[in-house]
Coordinates of C-alpha atoms in Angstrom, one line a residue:
Chain A
M86 CA -4.6 -15.9 11.0
L87 CA -8.2 -15.9 12.3
T88 CA -9.6 -18.5 14.6
N89 CA -12.6 -19.3 16.6
V90 CA -14.7 -16.8 14.6
S91 CA -18.5 -17.5 15.0
F92 CA -21.5 -15.2 14.3
S93 CA -25.1 -15.5 12.6
L94 CA -26.8 -12.8 11.2
S95 CA -30.4 -12.5 10.1
A96 CA -32.3 -10.3 7.6
G97 CA -32.3 -6.6 8.6
G98 CA -28.9 -7.6 10.8
I99 CA -25.9 -5.0 10.8
L100 CA -22.7 -6.7 12.3
V101 CA -19.6 -4.4 12.9
L102 CA -16.1 -5.8 13.0
R103 CA -13.8 -4.1 15.3
G104 CA -10.1 -4.6 16.0
A105 CA -6.6 -3.2 15.9
N106 CA -5.1 -2.8 12.6
G107 CA -4.1 -6.3 11.2
A108 CA -6.7 -7.9 13.5
G109 CA -8.0 -9.6 10.4
K110 CA -11.1 -7.5 9.6
S111 CA -10.5 -7.2 6.1
T112 CA -9.2 -10.8 6.0
L113 CA -12.7 -12.0 7.4
L114 CA -14.7 -9.8 5.1
R115 CA -12.6 -11.2 1.8
A116 CA -13.2 -14.8 3.2
L117 CA -17.0 -14.0 3.9
A118 CA -17.0 -13.0 0.1
G119 CA -15.1 -16.1 -1.2
L120 CA -12.2 -13.8 -2.3
T121 CA -10.1 -15.5 0.4
P122 CA -10.4 -19.2 0.8
L123 CA -11.0 -20.5 4.4
A124 CA -8.6 -22.8 5.7
A125 CA -11.1 -24.2 7.9
G126 CA -14.9 -24.0 8.9
V127 CA -17.8 -23.0 6.9
L128 CA -20.0 -20.1 5.9
K129 CA -23.9 -21.0 5.7
W130 CA -26.3 -19.4 3.7
D131 CA -30.1 -20.6 4.5
G132 CA -28.3 -23.7 6.1
E133 CA -26.2 -24.2 3.0
D134 CA -22.4 -23.9 2.2
A135 CA -22.5 -20.7 0.8
L136 CA -18.9 -21.0 -0.5
H137 CA -19.6 -24.3 -2.3
D138 CA -20.7 -22.4 -5.5
L139 CA -18.6 -18.9 -5.4
P140 CA -20.3 -17.5 -8.5
S141 CA -23.8 -18.0 -7.0
H142 CA -22.4 -16.6 -3.7
A143 CA -21.2 -13.6 -5.4
K144 CA -24.6 -12.8 -6.7
R145 CA -25.9 -12.3 -3.0
I146 CA -22.8 -9.8 -2.2
A147 CA -22.3 -6.0 -2.8
W148 CA -18.8 -5.5 -2.2
L149 CA -16.7 -2.5 -0.9
G150 CA -12.9 -3.0 -0.6
H151 CA -10.6 -0.6 1.2
L152 CA -9.8 0.6 -2.4
D153 CA -12.7 2.6 -4.5
A154 CA -12.7 0.6 -7.7
V155 CA -13.4 3.8 -9.4
K156 CA -12.0 4.2 -13.1
P157 CA -10.8 7.7 -13.7
A158 CA -11.8 7.8 -17.3
L159 CA -15.3 6.8 -16.4
T160 CA -18.0 9.4 -15.3
A161 CA -19.8 8.8 -12.0
A162 CA -22.8 7.9 -14.1
E163 CA -21.1 5.5 -16.3
H164 CA -20.2 3.7 -13.0
V165 CA -23.6 3.7 -11.5
P166 CA -27.4 4.5 -12.6
L167 CA -28.1 8.1 -12.2
A168 CA -30.9 7.8 -9.7
A169 CA -28.2 6.0 -7.5
L170 CA -25.9 8.9 -7.2
A171 CA -28.7 11.3 -5.6
P172 CA -28.5 9.3 -2.1
V173 CA -24.8 10.0 -2.0
G174 CA -25.1 13.7 -3.0
L175 CA -23.1 13.0 -6.4
T176 CA -25.8 14.0 -8.7
A177 CA -24.3 17.5 -9.8
Y178 CA -21.2 15.5 -10.5
A179 CA -22.8 12.9 -12.6
N180 CA -21.0 13.7 -15.8
L181 CA -17.8 14.6 -14.4
P182 CA -14.9 12.0 -15.1
A183 CA -14.0 10.3 -11.7
R184 CA -10.4 11.3 -12.0
L185 CA -11.8 15.0 -11.1
L186 CA -13.5 13.6 -8.0
S187 CA -11.9 14.2 -4.4
A188 CA -11.1 11.3 -2.5
G189 CA -14.4 11.4 -0.5
Q190 CA -16.6 11.7 -3.6
K191 CA -14.9 8.6 -5.1
R192 CA -15.7 6.8 -1.8
R193 CA -19.3 8.1 -2.0
L194 CA -19.3 6.8 -5.8
A195 CA -18.3 3.1 -4.5
I196 CA -21.0 3.3 -1.7
A197 CA -23.5 4.2 -4.3
R198 CA -22.3 1.4 -6.6
V199 CA -22.9 -0.8 -3.4
A200 CA -26.4 0.3 -3.1
A201 CA -27.2 0.2 -6.3
A202 CA -26.3 -3.3 -6.8
G203 CA -29.7 -4.5 -5.1
K204 CA -27.8 -7.4 -3.4
P205 CA -28.9 -8.7 -0.1
L206 CA -25.5 -8.5 1.7
W207 CA -23.4 -5.8 1.8
L208 CA -19.6 -6.5 2.9
L209 CA -17.9 -3.2 3.5
D210 CA -14.5 -2.6 4.5
E211 CA -13.9 0.6 6.0
P212 CA -16.7 2.1 4.1
T213 CA -16.5 5.6 5.9
T214 CA -12.8 6.5 5.0
G215 CA -12.6 10.0 3.8
L216 CA -16.4 10.8 4.5
D217 CA -17.3 14.2 5.8
S218 CA -19.8 14.5 8.3
A219 CA -22.9 14.9 6.0
S220 CA -21.8 11.9 4.0
L221 CA -21.7 10.0 7.2
T222 CA -25.3 10.8 7.8
R223 CA -26.1 9.9 4.1
F224 CA -24.0 6.6 4.4
A225 CA -25.9 5.8 7.6
A226 CA -29.4 6.5 5.8
L227 CA -28.5 4.0 3.0
C228 CA -27.4 1.6 5.7
E229 CA -30.8 1.8 7.4
S230 CA -32.9 1.9 4.0
H231 CA -31.3 -1.5 3.1
R232 CA -31.7 -3.0 6.7
Q233 CA -35.1 -1.9 6.5
G234 CA -35.7 -3.9 3.2
G235 CA -34.6 -6.8 4.9
G236 CA -30.7 -6.7 3.7
M237 CA -27.9 -7.6 5.9
I238 CA -24.6 -5.6 6.4
I239 CA -21.0 -6.7 7.6
A240 CA -18.8 -3.7 7.8
S241 CA -15.5 -3.1 9.7
T242 CA -15.3 0.5 10.7
H243 CA -13.7 2.5 13.3
T244 CA -16.3 5.4 12.9
P245 CA -19.2 5.2 14.8
L246 CA -22.3 4.9 12.9
E247 CA -25.8 6.7 13.5
L248 CA -27.4 3.4 13.6
T249 CA -29.3 1.5 16.4
G250 CA -29.2 -2.4 16.9
V251 CA -26.0 -3.0 15.3
S252 CA -24.0 -6.3 16.6
V253 CA -20.4 -5.9 17.1
L254 CA -17.8 -8.5 16.4
S255 CA -14.4 -7.9 18.2
L256 CA -11.2 -9.4 16.6
Chain B
M262 CA -20.0 -11.0 -19.9
K263 CA -21.3 -8.7 -22.7
T264 CA -21.8 -5.8 -19.9
L265 CA -17.9 -6.4 -19.0
I266 CA -16.8 -6.6 -22.4
L267 CA -18.8 -3.1 -23.2
R268 CA -17.7 -1.6 -20.3
E269 CA -13.9 -2.5 -21.1
L270 CA -14.2 -1.6 -24.6
K271 CA -15.4 1.9 -23.6
L272 CA -12.6 2.2 -21.1
S273 CA -10.0 1.1 -23.7
L274 CA -11.3 3.5 -26.3
R275 CA -11.0 6.3 -23.6
H276 CA -7.6 4.9 -23.0
G277 CA -6.6 4.8 -26.6
A278 CA -2.9 5.1 -25.7
D279 CA -2.4 1.5 -25.5
T280 CA -4.0 0.5 -28.7
T281 CA -2.2 3.4 -30.6
A282 CA 1.2 2.5 -28.9
S283 CA 0.8 -1.2 -30.3
L284 CA 0.0 0.0 -33.6
L285 CA 3.1 2.6 -33.6
F286 CA 5.4 0.2 -32.4
F287 CA 4.2 -2.7 -35.1
I288 CA 4.4 -0.2 -37.9
I289 CA 8.1 1.6 -36.6
A290 CA 9.4 -1.9 -36.0
G291 CA 8.2 -3.2 -39.4
T292 CA 9.7 -0.1 -40.8
L293 CA 13.0 -0.4 -39.4
F294 CA 14.0 -3.9 -41.4
P295 CA 14.4 -2.3 -44.9
F296 CA 16.6 0.2 -43.2
A297 CA 18.8 -2.8 -41.7
L298 CA 18.6 -5.1 -44.5
G299 CA 18.2 -2.6 -47.6
P300 CA 15.2 -2.1 -49.7
G301 CA 15.9 -4.9 -52.2
P302 CA 12.5 -6.2 -53.2
T303 CA 14.1 -9.9 -53.3
T304 CA 15.2 -10.0 -49.8
L305 CA 12.4 -8.0 -48.4
A306 CA 9.6 -10.5 -50.0
A307 CA 11.6 -13.4 -48.6
I308 CA 11.2 -12.5 -45.1
A309 CA 8.2 -10.2 -45.0
A310 CA 5.8 -12.7 -43.4
G311 CA 8.4 -13.5 -40.7
I312 CA 9.0 -9.6 -39.9
V313 CA 5.2 -8.9 -39.9
W314 CA 4.7 -11.9 -37.4
V315 CA 7.4 -11.1 -35.4
C316 CA 6.5 -7.5 -35.1
A317 CA 2.7 -8.2 -34.5
L318 CA 3.6 -10.5 -31.8
L319 CA 5.9 -8.0 -30.0
A320 CA 3.4 -5.3 -30.3
A321 CA 0.8 -7.4 -29.0
L322 CA 2.7 -7.7 -25.7
L323 CA 2.8 -3.9 -24.9
P324 CA -0.8 -3.4 -23.4
L325 CA -0.9 -7.0 -21.7
D326 CA 1.0 -5.6 -18.1
R327 CA -2.1 -3.0 -17.9
L328 CA -4.7 -5.7 -18.8
F329 CA -5.2 -6.6 -15.3
G330 CA -2.7 -4.5 -13.6
A331 CA -5.1 -1.4 -13.4
D332 CA -7.9 -3.5 -12.1
F333 CA -5.6 -4.9 -9.4
E334 CA -4.3 -1.9 -8.2
D335 CA -7.6 -0.2 -8.0
G336 CA -9.7 -2.8 -6.6
T337 CA -11.6 -3.6 -9.7
L338 CA -10.3 -7.0 -9.6
D339 CA -12.3 -7.9 -6.7
L340 CA -15.4 -6.7 -8.2
L341 CA -15.0 -8.6 -11.1
L342 CA -14.3 -11.7 -9.3
L343 CA -17.5 -11.0 -7.5
S344 CA -19.7 -10.0 -10.6
G345 CA -21.2 -13.4 -10.7
L346 CA -19.0 -14.6 -13.6
P347 CA -16.7 -17.3 -12.9
A348 CA -13.2 -16.4 -13.0
Y349 CA -12.3 -18.1 -16.2
G350 CA -15.3 -15.9 -17.5
V351 CA -13.7 -12.9 -16.4
A352 CA -10.4 -13.9 -18.1
F353 CA -12.1 -14.8 -21.3
A354 CA -13.6 -11.5 -21.6
K355 CA -10.3 -10.1 -20.9
M356 CA -8.9 -12.0 -23.9
V357 CA -11.6 -10.9 -26.3
I358 CA -10.7 -7.2 -25.1
H359 CA -7.3 -7.5 -25.6
W360 CA -7.9 -9.0 -28.9
L361 CA -10.5 -6.5 -30.3
T362 CA -8.5 -3.6 -29.0
T363 CA -4.8 -4.6 -29.9
G364 CA -5.2 -8.0 -32.1
L365 CA -7.9 -6.8 -34.7
P366 CA -6.1 -3.4 -35.2
L367 CA -2.9 -5.0 -35.9
L368 CA -4.6 -7.5 -38.2
L369 CA -6.0 -4.5 -40.1
I370 CA -2.5 -2.8 -40.2
A371 CA -1.0 -5.8 -41.4
A372 CA -1.9 -5.9 -45.1
P373 CA -0.2 -2.2 -45.8
L374 CA 3.1 -3.1 -43.7
A375 CA 3.3 -6.3 -45.8
I376 CA 3.1 -4.5 -49.2
M377 CA 5.3 -2.1 -47.9
L378 CA 7.9 -5.0 -47.2
R379 CA 7.5 -6.0 -50.9
M380 CA 5.2 -9.3 -50.0
P381 CA 3.7 -10.3 -53.2
A382 CA 0.0 -8.9 -53.0
A383 CA -1.3 -12.4 -53.9
R384 CA 0.2 -13.6 -50.5
V385 CA -1.2 -10.9 -48.5
P386 CA -4.7 -12.6 -47.8
L387 CA -2.8 -15.7 -46.7
L388 CA -1.0 -13.8 -44.3
L389 CA -4.0 -12.1 -42.8
L390 CA -5.6 -15.6 -42.7
T391 CA -2.6 -16.8 -40.3
L392 CA -2.4 -13.7 -38.5
L393 CA -6.2 -14.3 -37.7
P394 CA -5.7 -17.3 -35.4
G395 CA -2.2 -16.1 -34.5
T396 CA -3.2 -12.9 -32.7
M397 CA -6.1 -14.7 -31.3
L398 CA -3.7 -17.2 -29.5
L399 CA -1.6 -14.4 -28.7
S400 CA -4.6 -12.9 -26.8
L401 CA -5.4 -16.0 -25.0
L402 CA -1.6 -16.9 -24.0
G403 CA -0.7 -13.5 -23.3
T404 CA -3.6 -13.0 -20.9
L405 CA -2.8 -16.0 -19.2
A406 CA 0.9 -14.7 -18.7
A407 CA -0.5 -11.5 -17.4
A408 CA -2.9 -13.1 -14.8
I409 CA 0.0 -15.4 -13.9
T410 CA 2.3 -12.4 -13.1
L411 CA -0.2 -10.0 -11.6
G412 CA 1.0 -8.7 -8.6
A413 CA 4.9 -9.7 -9.2
R414 CA 7.3 -7.2 -9.2
R415 CA 8.9 -7.4 -12.6
A416 CA 5.6 -8.3 -14.3
A417 CA 6.4 -6.4 -17.3
V418 CA 9.8 -8.5 -17.8
L419 CA 8.4 -11.9 -16.7
M420 CA 5.4 -11.6 -19.5
P421 CA 7.2 -11.7 -22.4
L422 CA 9.5 -14.4 -21.1
I423 CA 6.4 -16.6 -20.5
T424 CA 4.6 -15.8 -23.6
L425 CA 7.0 -15.6 -26.6
P426 CA 8.3 -19.2 -26.0
L427 CA 4.7 -20.2 -26.1
M428 CA 4.1 -18.4 -29.1
I429 CA 7.0 -19.9 -31.0
P430 CA 5.0 -22.9 -32.6
A431 CA 2.4 -20.7 -33.7
L432 CA 5.1 -18.4 -35.1
I433 CA 6.8 -21.3 -37.3
F434 CA 3.4 -22.6 -38.6
G435 CA 2.0 -19.0 -39.2
A436 CA 5.1 -17.9 -41.1
A437 CA 5.4 -21.3 -43.0
A438 CA 1.9 -21.3 -44.0
I439 CA 2.7 -17.9 -46.3
T440 CA 6.0 -19.4 -47.7
S441 CA 4.8 -23.2 -48.2
P442 CA 3.2 -24.1 -51.7
H443 CA 0.9 -26.3 -49.3
P444 CA -0.3 -24.0 -46.6
A445 CA -3.3 -25.8 -45.5
A446 CA -1.4 -28.2 -43.0
A447 CA 0.2 -25.2 -41.3
L448 CA -3.2 -23.5 -41.1
Y449 CA -4.9 -26.5 -39.7
M450 CA -1.9 -26.5 -36.8
L451 CA -2.7 -23.0 -36.3
A452 CA -6.3 -23.7 -36.0
A453 CA -5.6 -26.8 -33.8
M454 CA -3.4 -24.8 -31.3
L455 CA -6.2 -22.0 -31.2
C456 CA -8.6 -25.0 -30.2
A457 CA -6.5 -26.2 -27.5
A458 CA -6.2 -22.9 -26.0
L459 CA -9.4 -21.5 -26.2
P460 CA -10.6 -23.6 -23.2
L461 CA -7.2 -24.2 -21.4
A462 CA -6.0 -20.6 -21.4
P463 CA -9.1 -19.0 -19.7
L464 CA -9.0 -21.8 -17.2
G465 CA -5.4 -21.1 -16.3
A466 CA -6.0 -17.3 -16.2
G467 CA -9.0 -17.5 -14.2
A468 CA -6.8 -19.7 -11.5
A469 CA -4.4 -17.1 -11.5
L470 CA -6.7 -14.2 -10.9
K471 CA -8.0 -16.1 -8.0
A472 CA -4.7 -16.4 -6.6
A473 CA -3.8 -12.9 -7.2
A474 CA -6.9 -11.7 -5.4
E475 CA -6.2 -13.7 -2.2

């Protein structure tokens, strides 16, 4: 159970959740997404209770859980628009069934889906799992681009990101 | 919802094994009865409607455990619940998918099976007329059961235990409509059950999906 968690995030902000395994990082992210109900407390968006209307709240969120949500039978291009594959370096694999992608490539595909969603808030649960150093750089560039567009990111990760101005919430 | 249905249809077509398995089960199970009861046309014709109905119910159960199971295991369920559709909308889309990929093919293949079981040709349209709401009901109630048992250790066992008792009224009225000289009353009952399940089953399944995702 998480208690006494309080933070605010404004446009262009990035919040990294840190904590030991089982500290509640994933639980907090799921609660912020509205997937796990809050036992107490409130999540406000522009001063309004964000979780009051979950379908509307969902339209603000691009979600990346610790599972990739990649369908083996679909190609990469069937998961996301073709243009979204370039920033994660998957253009060459566009027409390959996802079952043939490596774990890291599936993670990149999942990141591409988040970036292509065009939502203001990215909620990312261990987004860098399985990524090589080149992919980490691409991921950081995507985050920077999202932030410069006024987007917000809340991510749990143990990997140091090549980003500046990152707020950290320790659980 | 249209996008979700089209995507799920594409996935179902790529994974044609579920539909094929249901159809093969339906045909094989229906074919076993003449071997057990003998090929006498009078005996078979008298029970053909019941055989087709029961086989269709059992066949339609087969793909239910993968209806949400695969999405639950690979994380897609979270994305579906965050798609902006209410949870009952997601559940309803899955019900539509189940009917399109299982109920409808069973409906199409029911006529040849019924004729093979010596059902009088004049009664076959009535059989299909009862199976139309019957398979839809099964998709609604089966999806509800699939959502309720999502994440349970013995989901595949629990699902028929929940679905089949709920389908007994539909089975009674469906089979009765075909053999009764006045089928309208039984058909109205089937339609009434469908009308009741149409709003209630997605609501229940949606709530179960949200509970499973927690």
